[in-house]
Amino acid sequence: MHGCCRGFTLFELLMTVALAAVVLTIGLPSFSKTIAKNRQHVEINALFHAIHLARKESIRRREVMSLCPSRDLQTCSGEHDWSPGWLLFNNSDQDSPPQVDAGETIITARRADDRLRITANRAGFTLRATYRRATNGTLVVCDRAARVPPKALVVSYTGRPRVATARPDGTPYACAD
């Protein structure tokens, strides 16, 4: 005798759907937090590597390199909001705050992830060859939805960046409104 009708009962189907809903309800928030943490990590790494590139190029070329926020990836905005993007260029005339002038080469530019907010206490960072110190300062990278705590990229006078979650006094970095 063949079983003509094999399948699930309505109760079994409802229990399976309910179990799937519970698993998704628990898993999705942590998954979105993981994605937000990854976005923040990618942006910090991009800035970290740009600062290292600026240090390397300033030494190799024996010229001043500047990193500045930019809305159009062609000119410096002169603001402390780095959220739209930033660029790295050869700052021949060493102006401060840095501005891209005629004849100054843009080395790299990056549009930042719009789900992040990046603020700095400087309108630009200038890195020089070995004879003078670099601009020190802090860039704070925040998730706009506040799924992950802010992290900062701290640039020393020597132009060396490091990632930090708290200020030297132990207080955590805060995101600008």
mmCIF file of C-alpha atoms in Angstrom:
data_model
loop_
_atom_site.group_PDB
_atom_site.id
_atom_site.type_symbol
_atom_site.label_atom_id
_atom_site.label_comp_id
_atom_site.label_asym_id
_atom_site.label_seq_id
_atom_site.Cartn_x
_atom_site.Cartn_y
_atom_site.Cartn_z
ATOM 1 C CA MET A 1 0.000 0.000 0.000
ATOM 2 C CA HIS A 2 1.364 3.360 -0.957
ATOM 3 C CA GLY A 3 0.942 6.371 1.296
ATOM 4 C CA CYS A 4 -0.772 8.714 -1.096
ATOM 5 C CA CYS A 5 -0.467 11.847 0.894
ATOM 6 C CA ARG A 6 2.638 12.682 2.813
ATOM 7 C CA GLY A 7 3.285 16.158 4.109
ATOM 8 C CA PHE A 8 3.144 18.419 7.098
ATOM 9 C CA THR A 9 0.179 19.248 9.216
ATOM 10 C CA LEU A 10 -0.867 22.830 9.690
ATOM 11 C CA PHE A 11 0.421 22.694 13.265
ATOM 12 C CA GLU A 12 3.882 21.508 12.140
ATOM 13 C CA LEU A 13 4.044 24.235 9.513
ATOM 14 C CA LEU A 14 3.084 26.943 12.027
ATOM 15 C CA MET A 15 5.665 25.692 14.533
ATOM 16 C CA THR A 16 8.385 25.764 11.843
ATOM 17 C CA VAL A 17 7.480 29.313 10.814
ATOM 18 C CA ALA A 18 7.393 30.426 14.464
ATOM 19 C CA LEU A 19 10.792 28.872 15.143
ATOM 20 C CA ALA A 20 12.251 30.571 12.036
ATOM 21 C CA ALA A 21 10.814 33.924 13.191
ATOM 22 C CA VAL A 22 12.424 33.535 16.623
ATOM 23 C CA VAL A 23 15.816 32.631 15.126
ATOM 24 C CA LEU A 24 15.683 35.607 12.728
ATOM 25 C CA THR A 25 14.585 37.972 15.500
ATOM 26 C CA ILE A 26 17.575 36.960 17.577
ATOM 27 C CA GLY A 27 20.080 36.755 14.723
ATOM 28 C CA LEU A 28 19.359 39.832 12.609
ATOM 29 C CA PRO A 29 20.267 42.511 15.188
ATOM 30 C CA SER A 30 23.640 40.895 15.838
ATOM 31 C CA PHE A 31 24.166 40.482 12.091
ATOM 32 C CA SER A 32 23.463 44.201 11.477
ATOM 33 C CA LYS A 33 25.838 45.042 14.326
ATOM 34 C CA THR A 34 28.522 42.899 12.686
ATOM 35 C CA ILE A 35 27.991 44.655 9.361
ATOM 36 C CA ALA A 36 28.162 48.098 11.054
ATOM 37 C CA LYS A 37 31.380 47.099 12.837
ATOM 38 C CA ASN A 38 32.838 45.943 9.529
ATOM 39 C CA ARG A 39 31.927 49.246 7.804
ATOM 40 C CA GLN A 40 33.576 51.199 10.608
ATOM 41 C CA HIS A 41 36.652 48.973 10.407
ATOM 42 C CA VAL A 42 36.932 49.451 6.622
ATOM 43 C CA GLU A 43 36.749 53.250 6.903
ATOM 44 C CA ILE A 44 39.284 53.417 9.734
ATOM 45 C CA ASN A 45 41.634 51.191 7.738
ATOM 46 C CA ALA A 46 41.288 53.405 4.665
ATOM 47 C CA LEU A 47 42.210 56.507 6.697
ATOM 48 C CA PHE A 48 44.978 54.618 8.505
ATOM 49 C CA HIS A 49 46.547 53.548 5.213
ATOM 50 C CA ALA A 50 46.152 57.024 3.697
ATOM 51 C CA ILE A 51 48.128 58.500 6.590
ATOM 52 C CA HIS A 52 50.832 55.866 6.150
ATOM 53 C CA LEU A 53 50.897 56.575 2.414
ATOM 54 C CA ALA A 54 51.218 60.304 3.122
ATOM 55 C CA ARG A 55 54.163 59.658 5.483
ATOM 56 C CA LYS A 56 55.839 57.404 2.952
ATOM 57 C CA GLU A 57 55.307 59.812 0.039
ATOM 58 C CA SER A 58 56.512 62.829 2.035
ATOM 59 C CA ILE A 59 59.754 61.004 2.806
ATOM 60 C CA ARG A 60 60.171 59.495 -0.667
ATOM 61 C CA ARG A 61 59.434 62.749 -2.520
ATOM 62 C CA ARG A 62 60.789 65.062 0.180
ATOM 63 C CA GLU A 63 57.599 67.092 -0.180
ATOM 64 C CA VAL A 64 54.690 68.002 2.050
ATOM 65 C CA MET A 65 51.598 65.773 1.792
ATOM 66 C CA SER A 66 48.195 66.759 3.144
ATOM 67 C CA LEU A 67 45.018 64.852 3.894
ATOM 68 C CA CYS A 68 41.803 66.877 3.999
ATOM 69 C CA PRO A 69 38.016 66.416 3.981
ATOM 70 C CA SER A 70 36.371 66.846 0.605
ATOM 71 C CA ARG A 71 32.819 66.940 -0.734
ATOM 72 C CA ASP A 72 33.751 66.644 -4.427
ATOM 73 C CA LEU A 73 37.028 64.673 -4.125
ATOM 74 C CA GLN A 74 38.806 67.496 -5.968
ATOM 75 C CA THR A 75 39.054 70.300 -3.387
ATOM 76 C CA CYS A 76 39.378 70.513 0.390
ATOM 77 C CA SER A 77 36.193 71.584 2.164
ATOM 78 C CA GLY A 78 38.002 73.199 5.098
ATOM 79 C CA GLU A 79 35.472 71.647 7.500
ATOM 80 C CA HIS A 80 35.874 69.282 10.420
ATOM 81 C CA ASP A 81 33.262 66.911 8.931
ATOM 82 C CA TRP A 82 35.040 64.193 6.948
ATOM 83 C CA SER A 83 31.838 62.189 6.322
ATOM 84 C CA PRO A 84 31.472 63.018 2.588
ATOM 85 C CA GLY A 85 35.012 61.878 1.811
ATOM 86 C CA TRP A 86 38.642 62.932 1.826
ATOM 87 C CA LEU A 87 41.651 63.309 -0.381
ATOM 88 C CA LEU A 88 45.424 63.082 -0.119
ATOM 89 C CA PHE A 89 47.536 65.447 -2.190
ATOM 90 C CA ASN A 90 50.981 66.951 -2.629
ATOM 91 C CA ASN A 91 50.730 70.286 -0.779
ATOM 92 C CA SER A 92 53.569 72.154 -2.536
ATOM 93 C CA ASP A 93 52.777 75.577 -1.087
ATOM 94 C CA GLN A 94 52.254 74.135 2.439
ATOM 95 C CA ASP A 95 49.100 76.172 3.044
ATOM 96 C CA SER A 96 47.188 75.685 6.278
ATOM 97 C CA PRO A 97 44.447 74.642 6.370
ATOM 98 C CA PRO A 98 45.441 72.635 3.307
ATOM 99 C CA GLN A 99 43.896 73.483 -0.077
ATOM 100 C CA VAL A 100 44.484 71.841 -3.448
ATOM 101 C CA ASP A 101 46.022 74.486 -5.715
ATOM 102 C CA ALA A 102 46.996 74.418 -9.372
ATOM 103 C CA GLY A 103 49.894 72.045 -9.969
ATOM 104 C CA GLU A 104 49.352 70.046 -6.772
ATOM 105 C CA THR A 105 48.791 66.365 -7.485
ATOM 106 C CA ILE A 106 45.968 64.424 -5.847
ATOM 107 C CA ILE A 107 47.491 61.101 -4.786
ATOM 108 C CA THR A 108 44.264 59.391 -3.725
ATOM 109 C CA ALA A 109 40.673 60.272 -2.896
ATOM 110 C CA ARG A 110 37.893 58.331 -1.212
ATOM 111 C CA ARG A 111 34.151 58.763 -0.848
ATOM 112 C CA ALA A 112 33.244 57.725 2.699
ATOM 113 C CA ASP A 113 30.397 55.347 3.511
ATOM 114 C CA ASP A 114 27.300 57.496 4.065
ATOM 115 C CA ARG A 115 26.167 55.223 6.925
ATOM 116 C CA LEU A 116 29.124 56.515 8.939
ATOM 117 C CA ARG A 117 29.899 59.924 10.398
ATOM 118 C CA ILE A 118 33.537 60.994 10.522
ATOM 119 C CA THR A 119 34.568 64.103 12.428
ATOM 120 C CA ALA A 120 37.993 65.466 13.251
ATOM 121 C CA ASN A 121 39.456 68.155 15.435
ATOM 122 C CA ARG A 122 41.393 69.347 12.368
ATOM 123 C CA ALA A 123 40.429 70.598 8.899
ATOM 124 C CA GLY A 124 43.405 68.685 7.539
ATOM 125 C CA PHE A 125 46.485 66.702 8.411
ATOM 126 C CA THR A 126 49.850 67.643 6.970
ATOM 127 C CA LEU A 127 52.725 65.189 6.886
ATOM 128 C CA ARG A 128 56.237 66.373 6.208
ATOM 129 C CA ALA A 129 59.528 64.686 5.502
ATOM 130 C CA THR A 130 61.861 64.148 8.423
ATOM 131 C CA TYR A 131 62.728 67.769 9.170
ATOM 132 C CA ARG A 132 59.437 68.958 10.757
ATOM 133 C CA ARG A 133 56.616 67.450 12.736
ATOM 134 C CA ALA A 134 53.271 66.402 11.297
ATOM 135 C CA THR A 135 49.837 67.712 12.238
ATOM 136 C CA ASN A 136 48.514 65.716 15.159
ATOM 137 C CA GLY A 137 44.824 65.196 15.803
ATOM 138 C CA THR A 138 41.946 62.776 16.058
ATOM 139 C CA LEU A 139 39.372 61.450 13.602
ATOM 140 C CA VAL A 140 36.299 59.853 15.211
ATOM 141 C CA VAL A 141 34.356 57.305 13.132
ATOM 142 C CA CYS A 142 30.755 56.640 14.202
ATOM 143 C CA ASP A 143 27.907 54.491 12.950
ATOM 144 C CA ARG A 144 24.989 56.855 12.260
ATOM 145 C CA ALA A 145 22.541 54.267 13.659
ATOM 146 C CA ALA A 146 24.673 53.879 16.833
ATOM 147 C CA ARG A 147 24.887 50.095 16.486
ATOM 148 C CA VAL A 148 28.573 50.101 17.449
ATOM 149 C CA PRO A 149 30.579 52.395 19.736
ATOM 150 C CA PRO A 150 32.713 55.083 18.106
ATOM 151 C CA LYS A 151 36.383 54.493 17.378
ATOM 152 C CA ALA A 152 39.059 57.082 16.834
ATOM 153 C CA LEU A 153 42.117 57.281 14.668
ATOM 154 C CA VAL A 154 44.684 59.281 16.621
ATOM 155 C CA VAL A 155 47.537 60.820 14.620
ATOM 156 C CA SER A 156 50.704 61.670 16.558
ATOM 157 C CA TYR A 157 53.151 64.533 15.901
ATOM 158 C CA THR A 158 55.362 62.038 14.078
ATOM 159 C CA GLY A 159 52.469 61.195 11.749
ATOM 160 C CA ARG A 160 51.881 57.744 13.162
ATOM 161 C CA PRO A 161 48.231 56.725 13.442
ATOM 162 C CA ARG A 162 46.733 54.413 16.049
ATOM 163 C CA VAL A 163 43.185 53.241 16.674
ATOM 164 C CA ALA A 164 41.631 53.995 20.064
ATOM 165 C CA THR A 165 38.271 53.457 21.740
ATOM 166 C CA ALA A 166 38.883 55.861 24.639
ATOM 167 C CA ARG A 167 40.712 59.099 25.323
ATOM 168 C CA PRO A 168 43.901 59.069 27.450
ATOM 169 C CA ASP A 169 41.794 59.804 30.557
ATOM 170 C CA GLY A 170 39.678 56.684 29.900
ATOM 171 C CA THR A 171 36.497 58.387 28.715
ATOM 172 C CA PRO A 172 35.066 56.894 25.526
ATOM 173 C CA TYR A 173 34.941 58.909 22.339
ATOM 174 C CA ALA A 174 31.569 60.432 21.526
ATOM 175 C CA CYS A 175 29.897 61.004 18.203
ATOM 176 C CA ALA A 176 29.054 64.507 17.044
ATOM 177 C CA ASP A 177 25.382 65.180 16.433
#
